[in-house]
Amino acid sequence: NVDLIVSDTRSYRSKHPVPGQIALEISGNARYIAPVELVKISDAGREWNNGNPPEFIQLGENRIPNLRKDSPRGTMLGPDQKNWVKQMLKESDAVWKVFASSVPMMPMRLDLNQVNPEAANAIFTTDTWEGYLSEREELLKFLKDEGIDNFISLAGDNHNSFAGVLKDDFESPNAVNVGAEFTVCGISSTSVFHALTAIIGEDDPMRPVVTFDSRPHGGTNPSVENLNTSFMWGTQAAIGAARTGSGDKVNEMRNPTQNPHLRYVDSAAYGIAVVEFDEKHAKCDFIVIAMPGAKEPADGVFRRRATLEIPVRNGSEDDNYDLKITSIEGTPPFPL
């Protein structure tokens, strides 16, 4: 049922598309957050605009030197490993082609321009395939062009758990599903949610995008995991939830273009994932525990088990080919 293709996404990759110091200045000390357009131009290097990259990249009032204008386009795998991965995928006769990638392929973006017209649609971290957009697109288009079905990416190193479908072109509204991805949290490394709540102050205007206190709205949670709302439905929806404590506001203000490939996210997760494959389905159980090292909660260590499934595909364009949540046992990660 499975061919497992294990990759090395650290040894052969080119440098991050946005140099560290520039990234820190743009994002306000968030090392890997960067505007989408900046990453696209930087990653393409000298190939941007049919070989005519700009000397400077204009971002609002900021004019940033294009330090990658003379560089080759970015690579995550390096040419030899990339060709080997393609060969393994093409030659596989297993039902499922499973790609072990230490970092996620799927975009995780924040539509900050929805709450601040001067802000940009931002890539949450360029330390994943989001920093290597052209090579990711090349591989995913290869799956489509070669008719390779049932591709699954297994990833981690993102300090949260999430899952969704992989598209042949994440920038196109007409893209098609070419696979799915399950990305697992760490067992004890600080989650994205807890890291951000620790550094974003109570009076910071961005705090509602990450968390809010539900008690003034009649709830019981002093730190709602609202970052999940931002990833799933957009920052406007998250701020609407924070202001009103209302799930209706989330639906009313949701951004339909916000990470439309995403099916599940748990930004405060600690735990493991168990993935099972058979001739009909791929199934992933995200098993989440309370934060290690914290005082054991009254209701125990177990927090939730979320199960997602995707059916096998054999060249069909069936609309049912999608990743779906089939059950959530315990407290759901979505706050409202």
CSV table of C-alpha atoms in Angstrom, one decimal:
chain,number,residue,atom,x,y,z
A,1,ASN,CA,0.0,0.0,0.0
A,2,VAL,CA,2.8,2.5,0.7
A,3,ASP,CA,6.1,3.7,-0.8
A,4,LEU,CA,7.8,6.0,1.8
A,5,ILE,CA,10.1,8.5,0.2
A,6,VAL,CA,12.3,10.0,2.8
A,7,SER,CA,13.8,13.4,2.0
A,8,ASP,CA,16.5,15.7,3.4
A,9,THR,CA,15.2,19.2,3.4
A,10,ARG,CA,18.1,20.8,5.3
A,11,SER,CA,21.4,19.7,3.8
A,12,TYR,CA,21.0,20.9,0.2
A,13,ARG,CA,18.6,23.9,0.5
A,14,SER,CA,19.6,27.3,-0.6
A,15,LYS,CA,19.5,30.2,1.9
A,16,HIS,CA,16.1,31.6,3.1
A,17,PRO,CA,14.6,33.8,0.4
A,18,VAL,CA,14.5,36.9,2.6
A,19,PRO,CA,17.8,37.6,4.4
A,20,GLY,CA,17.5,37.5,8.2
A,21,GLN,CA,18.1,41.2,9.0
A,22,ILE,CA,15.6,42.4,6.3
A,23,ALA,CA,13.0,39.9,7.6
A,24,LEU,CA,13.4,41.1,11.1
A,25,GLU,CA,13.1,44.8,10.1
A,26,ILE,CA,10.0,44.1,8.0
A,27,SER,CA,8.1,41.9,10.4
A,28,GLY,CA,9.1,43.6,13.7
A,29,ASN,CA,11.4,40.8,15.0
A,30,ALA,CA,9.4,37.9,13.6
A,31,ARG,CA,12.3,36.0,12.0
A,32,TYR,CA,10.5,34.1,9.2
A,33,ILE,CA,7.2,36.1,8.6
A,34,ALA,CA,7.4,37.9,5.2
A,35,PRO,CA,5.1,39.4,2.6
A,36,VAL,CA,4.1,37.0,-0.1
A,37,GLU,CA,5.3,39.2,-3.0
A,38,LEU,CA,8.7,39.7,-1.4
A,39,VAL,CA,9.2,35.9,-1.1
A,40,LYS,CA,8.0,35.3,-4.7
A,41,ILE,CA,10.5,37.8,-6.1
A,42,SER,CA,13.3,36.7,-3.9
A,43,ASP,CA,12.8,33.0,-4.4
A,44,ALA,CA,12.8,33.4,-8.2
A,45,GLY,CA,16.1,35.2,-8.1
A,46,ARG,CA,17.5,36.0,-11.5
A,47,GLU,CA,14.6,34.2,-13.2
A,48,TRP,CA,11.9,36.6,-12.0
A,49,ASN,CA,10.0,38.5,-14.8
A,50,ASN,CA,11.5,36.4,-17.6
A,51,GLY,CA,15.1,37.2,-16.4
A,52,ASN,CA,14.6,40.8,-15.5
A,53,PRO,CA,14.4,41.0,-11.7
A,54,PRO,CA,14.1,44.4,-10.1
A,55,GLU,CA,17.0,46.2,-8.3
A,56,PHE,CA,14.6,47.1,-5.5
A,57,ILE,CA,11.3,45.6,-4.3
A,58,GLN,CA,8.6,48.1,-3.3
A,59,LEU,CA,6.5,47.2,-0.3
A,60,GLY,CA,4.2,50.0,0.6
A,61,GLU,CA,6.5,52.9,1.6
A,62,ASN,CA,9.5,50.5,2.0
A,63,ARG,CA,12.0,50.1,-0.9
A,64,ILE,CA,14.0,47.0,-0.2
A,65,PRO,CA,17.1,46.0,-2.2
A,66,ASN,CA,16.7,42.8,-4.1
A,67,LEU,CA,19.7,40.8,-2.8
A,68,ARG,CA,18.7,37.8,-4.8
A,69,LYS,CA,18.5,39.4,-8.2
A,70,ASP,CA,21.7,37.7,-9.4
A,71,SER,CA,21.1,34.3,-7.7
A,72,PRO,CA,19.6,31.1,-9.1
A,73,ARG,CA,16.0,30.3,-8.0
A,74,GLY,CA,15.7,28.8,-4.5
A,75,THR,CA,15.8,25.1,-3.9
A,76,MET,CA,14.8,23.0,-0.9
A,77,LEU,CA,16.1,19.6,-2.1
A,78,GLY,CA,19.0,20.5,-4.5
A,79,PRO,CA,18.9,19.2,-8.1
A,80,ASP,CA,20.1,15.7,-7.5
A,81,GLN,CA,17.7,14.9,-4.7
A,82,LYS,CA,14.8,16.6,-6.5
A,83,ASN,CA,15.3,14.4,-9.6
A,84,TRP,CA,15.6,11.3,-7.4
A,85,VAL,CA,12.2,12.2,-5.7
A,86,LYS,CA,10.6,12.7,-9.1
A,87,GLN,CA,12.0,9.3,-10.3
A,88,MET,CA,10.7,7.5,-7.1
A,89,LEU,CA,7.3,9.1,-7.5
A,90,LYS,CA,7.0,8.2,-11.2
A,91,GLU,CA,8.2,4.6,-10.7
A,92,SER,CA,6.1,3.8,-7.6
A,93,ASP,CA,3.4,1.2,-8.1
A,94,ALA,CA,2.2,1.5,-4.5
A,95,VAL,CA,-1.3,2.8,-3.7
A,96,TRP,CA,0.0,5.7,-1.6
A,97,LYS,CA,3.2,7.7,-2.4
A,98,VAL,CA,4.2,9.1,0.9
A,99,PHE,CA,6.7,11.9,1.1
A,100,ALA,CA,8.5,12.4,4.4
A,101,SER,CA,9.4,16.1,4.5
A,102,SER,CA,10.8,17.6,7.7
A,103,VAL,CA,8.9,20.8,6.9
A,104,PRO,CA,5.4,21.4,5.5
A,105,MET,CA,4.6,21.9,1.9
A,106,MET,CA,1.2,23.6,2.4
A,107,PRO,CA,0.9,27.4,2.7
A,108,MET,CA,0.0,28.9,6.1
A,109,ARG,CA,-0.7,32.5,5.6
A,110,LEU,CA,-2.1,35.5,7.6
A,111,ASP,CA,-4.3,37.9,5.7
A,112,LEU,CA,-3.1,40.9,7.6
A,113,ASN,CA,-4.2,43.2,4.8
A,114,GLN,CA,-7.8,42.4,5.8
A,115,VAL,CA,-7.3,44.3,9.1
A,116,ASN,CA,-4.7,46.9,8.0
A,117,PRO,CA,-4.8,48.1,4.4
A,118,GLU,CA,-1.1,49.0,4.6
A,119,ALA,CA,-0.1,45.5,5.6
A,120,ALA,CA,0.6,42.6,3.2
A,121,ASN,CA,-0.7,39.1,2.9
A,122,ALA,CA,2.0,37.4,4.9
A,123,ILE,CA,3.7,34.0,4.7
A,124,PHE,CA,3.8,32.8,8.3
A,125,THR,CA,7.2,31.1,8.0
A,126,THR,CA,9.7,30.9,5.2
A,127,ASP,CA,11.5,28.1,7.0
A,128,THR,CA,9.2,25.7,5.2
A,129,TRP,CA,8.3,25.0,1.5
A,130,GLU,CA,6.7,28.5,1.7
A,131,GLY,CA,10.2,29.9,1.3
A,132,TYR,CA,10.8,27.8,-1.8
A,133,LEU,CA,7.7,28.5,-3.8
A,134,SER,CA,9.0,27.8,-7.3
A,135,GLU,CA,10.4,24.3,-6.4
A,136,ARG,CA,7.2,23.4,-4.6
A,137,GLU,CA,5.1,24.4,-7.6
A,138,GLU,CA,7.4,22.4,-9.8
A,139,LEU,CA,7.0,19.2,-7.8
A,140,LEU,CA,3.2,19.6,-7.4
A,141,LYS,CA,2.7,20.3,-11.1
A,142,PHE,CA,4.9,17.2,-11.7
A,143,LEU,CA,2.3,15.1,-9.8
A,144,LYS,CA,-0.5,16.5,-12.0
A,145,ASP,CA,1.3,16.3,-15.3
A,146,GLU,CA,2.5,12.7,-14.7
A,147,GLY,CA,-0.9,11.6,-13.4
A,148,ILE,CA,0.5,10.5,-10.0
A,149,ASP,CA,-2.4,9.9,-7.6
A,150,ASN,CA,-2.5,9.5,-3.9
A,151,PHE,CA,0.4,11.6,-2.8
A,152,ILE,CA,0.7,12.3,0.9
A,153,SER,CA,3.2,14.6,2.6
A,154,LEU,CA,4.0,13.9,6.2
A,155,ALA,CA,5.8,16.8,7.9
A,156,GLY,CA,6.5,18.6,11.2
A,157,ASP,CA,8.9,21.1,12.7
A,158,ASN,CA,6.2,23.8,12.6
A,159,HIS,CA,5.2,23.7,16.3
A,160,ASN,CA,1.5,23.1,15.6
A,161,SER,CA,-0.7,20.4,13.9
A,162,PHE,CA,-2.6,21.0,10.7
A,163,ALA,CA,-3.8,19.2,7.6
A,164,GLY,CA,-5.2,20.0,4.2
A,165,VAL,CA,-5.1,19.3,0.5
A,166,LEU,CA,-2.1,20.0,-1.8
A,167,LYS,CA,-2.8,22.0,-4.9
A,168,ASP,CA,-0.9,22.0,-8.2
A,169,ASP,CA,-0.8,25.8,-7.9
A,170,PHE,CA,-1.6,27.4,-4.6
A,171,GLU,CA,-1.8,30.9,-6.3
A,172,SER,CA,-4.5,29.9,-8.7
A,173,PRO,CA,-8.3,29.8,-7.9
A,174,ASN,CA,-8.6,27.0,-10.5
A,175,ALA,CA,-6.0,24.7,-9.0
A,176,VAL,CA,-6.8,21.0,-8.6
A,177,ASN,CA,-6.1,18.7,-5.6
A,178,VAL,CA,-3.0,16.6,-6.2
A,179,GLY,CA,-2.6,15.2,-2.7
A,180,ALA,CA,-2.9,15.9,1.0
A,181,GLU,CA,-0.6,16.8,3.9
A,182,PHE,CA,-0.5,15.9,7.6
A,183,THR,CA,1.8,18.1,9.7
A,184,VAL,CA,2.3,17.2,13.3
A,185,CYS,CA,3.2,19.3,16.4
A,186,GLY,CA,6.0,18.6,18.8
A,187,ILE,CA,5.6,16.6,22.0
A,188,SER,CA,7.2,19.2,24.2
A,189,SER,CA,8.5,22.1,22.0
A,190,THR,CA,6.6,25.3,22.6
A,191,SER,CA,3.6,25.6,20.4
A,192,VAL,CA,3.2,28.5,18.0
A,193,PHE,CA,0.2,29.7,20.0
A,194,HIS,CA,2.0,29.7,23.3
A,195,ALA,CA,5.1,31.3,21.8
A,196,LEU,CA,3.0,34.2,20.3
A,197,THR,CA,0.9,34.8,23.4
A,198,ALA,CA,4.1,35.1,25.4
A,199,ILE,CA,5.5,37.8,23.2
A,200,ILE,CA,2.5,39.8,22.1
A,201,GLY,CA,1.4,42.1,24.9
A,202,GLU,CA,-2.1,42.6,26.2
A,203,ASP,CA,-2.4,46.0,24.5
A,204,ASP,CA,-0.9,45.0,21.2
A,205,PRO,CA,-3.4,45.5,18.4
A,206,MET,CA,-2.4,42.1,17.0
A,207,ARG,CA,-3.3,40.2,20.1
A,208,PRO,CA,-6.9,39.5,19.1
A,209,VAL,CA,-5.6,37.8,16.0
A,210,VAL,CA,-3.9,35.3,18.3
A,211,THR,CA,-6.0,35.1,21.5
A,212,PHE,CA,-8.7,36.8,23.7
A,213,ASP,CA,-10.4,36.4,27.1
A,214,SER,CA,-13.8,34.9,26.6
A,215,ARG,CA,-15.0,35.6,30.2
A,216,PRO,CA,-16.3,39.1,29.5
A,217,HIS,CA,-18.6,37.5,26.9
A,218,GLY,CA,-19.9,34.8,29.3
A,219,GLY,CA,-17.2,32.2,28.5
A,220,THR,CA,-14.8,30.5,30.7
A,221,ASN,CA,-11.5,30.5,28.8
A,222,PRO,CA,-9.0,33.4,29.6
A,223,SER,CA,-6.9,32.6,26.5
A,224,VAL,CA,-8.9,31.4,23.6
A,225,GLU,CA,-6.9,29.8,20.8
A,226,ASN,CA,-8.0,32.4,18.3
A,227,LEU,CA,-4.9,31.9,16.1
A,228,ASN,CA,-6.8,28.9,14.7
A,229,THR,CA,-9.5,31.2,13.6
A,230,SER,CA,-7.0,33.5,11.8
A,231,PHE,CA,-5.5,30.6,9.9
A,232,MET,CA,-8.8,28.9,9.0
A,233,TRP,CA,-11.1,31.9,8.3
A,234,GLY,CA,-8.9,35.0,8.4
A,235,THR,CA,-7.8,37.8,10.7
A,236,GLN,CA,-11.1,39.8,10.4
A,237,ALA,CA,-13.1,36.8,11.5
A,238,ALA,CA,-10.7,36.4,14.5
A,239,ILE,CA,-11.0,40.0,15.5
A,240,GLY,CA,-14.8,39.8,15.2
A,241,ALA,CA,-14.7,36.8,17.5
A,242,ALA,CA,-12.6,38.6,20.0
A,243,ARG,CA,-14.8,41.6,20.1
A,244,THR,CA,-18.1,39.8,20.4
A,245,GLY,CA,-17.3,36.3,21.6
A,246,SER,CA,-19.7,35.2,18.8
A,247,GLY,CA,-19.3,32.3,16.4
A,248,ASP,CA,-21.9,34.0,14.2
A,249,LYS,CA,-19.4,36.9,13.7
A,250,VAL,CA,-16.7,34.4,12.5
A,251,ASN,CA,-19.1,33.1,9.8
A,252,GLU,CA,-20.1,36.7,8.9
A,253,MET,CA,-16.6,38.0,8.6
A,254,ARG,CA,-14.7,35.0,7.2
A,255,ASN,CA,-12.4,35.5,4.3
A,256,PRO,CA,-13.2,32.8,1.6
A,257,THR,CA,-9.7,33.2,0.1
A,258,GLN,CA,-7.9,32.6,3.4
A,259,ASN,CA,-5.9,29.3,3.2
A,260,PRO,CA,-8.7,27.6,1.3
A,261,HIS,CA,-6.7,24.3,1.1
A,262,LEU,CA,-6.6,24.1,5.0
A,263,ARG,CA,-9.0,21.6,6.6
A,264,TYR,CA,-7.7,21.5,10.2
A,265,VAL,CA,-5.4,23.4,12.5
A,266,ASP,CA,-4.4,23.2,16.1
A,267,SER,CA,-1.9,25.9,16.9
A,268,ALA,CA,-1.6,25.1,20.6
A,269,ALA,CA,-1.1,21.3,20.1
A,270,TYR,CA,1.4,19.0,21.9
A,271,GLY,CA,1.4,15.3,21.1
A,272,ILE,CA,1.7,12.9,18.2
A,273,ALA,CA,0.0,11.8,15.0
A,274,VAL,CA,-0.7,8.2,13.9
A,275,VAL,CA,-1.2,7.7,10.2
A,276,GLU,CA,-2.8,4.5,8.7
A,277,PHE,CA,-3.0,3.5,5.0
A,278,ASP,CA,-5.0,0.9,3.3
A,279,GLU,CA,-6.2,0.3,-0.2
A,280,LYS,CA,-9.2,2.6,0.3
A,281,HIS,CA,-8.2,5.4,2.7
A,282,ALA,CA,-5.4,7.3,4.3
A,283,LYS,CA,-6.3,8.2,7.9
A,284,CYS,CA,-4.6,10.5,10.4
A,285,ASP,CA,-5.3,10.7,14.1
A,286,PHE,CA,-3.9,13.8,15.8
A,287,ILE,CA,-3.6,12.9,19.5
A,288,VAL,CA,-3.2,16.0,21.7
A,289,ILE,CA,-2.1,16.2,25.3
A,290,ALA,CA,-1.9,19.1,27.8
A,291,MET,CA,1.3,21.2,27.7
A,292,PRO,CA,4.1,19.1,29.2
A,293,GLY,CA,5.6,20.6,32.3
A,294,ALA,CA,2.5,22.6,33.2
A,295,LYS,CA,0.3,21.8,36.2
A,296,GLU,CA,-1.8,18.8,35.3
A,297,PRO,CA,-5.3,20.0,34.5
A,298,ALA,CA,-8.3,18.8,36.5
A,299,ASP,CA,-9.7,17.0,33.5
A,300,GLY,CA,-6.5,15.1,32.8
A,301,VAL,CA,-3.7,15.1,30.3
A,302,PHE,CA,-5.7,14.1,27.2
A,303,ARG,CA,-7.2,17.0,25.3
A,304,ARG,CA,-8.4,15.7,22.0
A,305,ARG,CA,-8.1,13.1,19.2
A,306,ALA,CA,-9.0,14.5,15.8
A,307,THR,CA,-9.4,12.1,12.9
A,308,LEU,CA,-9.1,13.0,9.2
A,309,GLU,CA,-9.4,10.8,6.2
A,310,ILE,CA,-8.9,11.1,2.4
A,311,PRO,CA,-10.1,8.4,0.0
A,312,VAL,CA,-7.9,6.7,-2.6
A,313,ARG,CA,-8.0,8.2,-6.0
A,314,ASN,CA,-7.5,6.3,-9.3
A,315,GLY,CA,-7.4,9.0,-12.0
A,316,SER,CA,-10.9,10.2,-11.1
A,317,GLU,CA,-11.9,13.8,-11.0
A,318,ASP,CA,-14.6,13.0,-8.5
A,319,ASP,CA,-15.5,16.1,-6.4
A,320,ASN,CA,-15.5,13.8,-3.3
A,321,TYR,CA,-11.7,13.6,-3.5
A,322,ASP,CA,-11.0,15.7,-0.5
A,323,LEU,CA,-9.5,15.5,3.0
A,324,LYS,CA,-12.3,15.6,5.7
A,325,ILE,CA,-12.5,15.7,9.5
A,326,THR,CA,-14.4,12.5,10.4
A,327,SER,CA,-14.4,12.9,14.2
A,328,ILE,CA,-13.1,15.0,17.1
A,329,GLU,CA,-13.0,13.4,20.5
A,330,GLY,CA,-12.5,15.9,23.3
A,331,THR,CA,-12.4,19.7,23.1
A,332,PRO,CA,-12.3,20.9,19.5
A,333,PRO,CA,-9.4,23.3,18.6
A,334,PHE,CA,-11.8,25.8,17.1
A,335,PRO,CA,-12.8,28.3,19.8
A,336,LEU,CA,-16.4,29.0,18.8
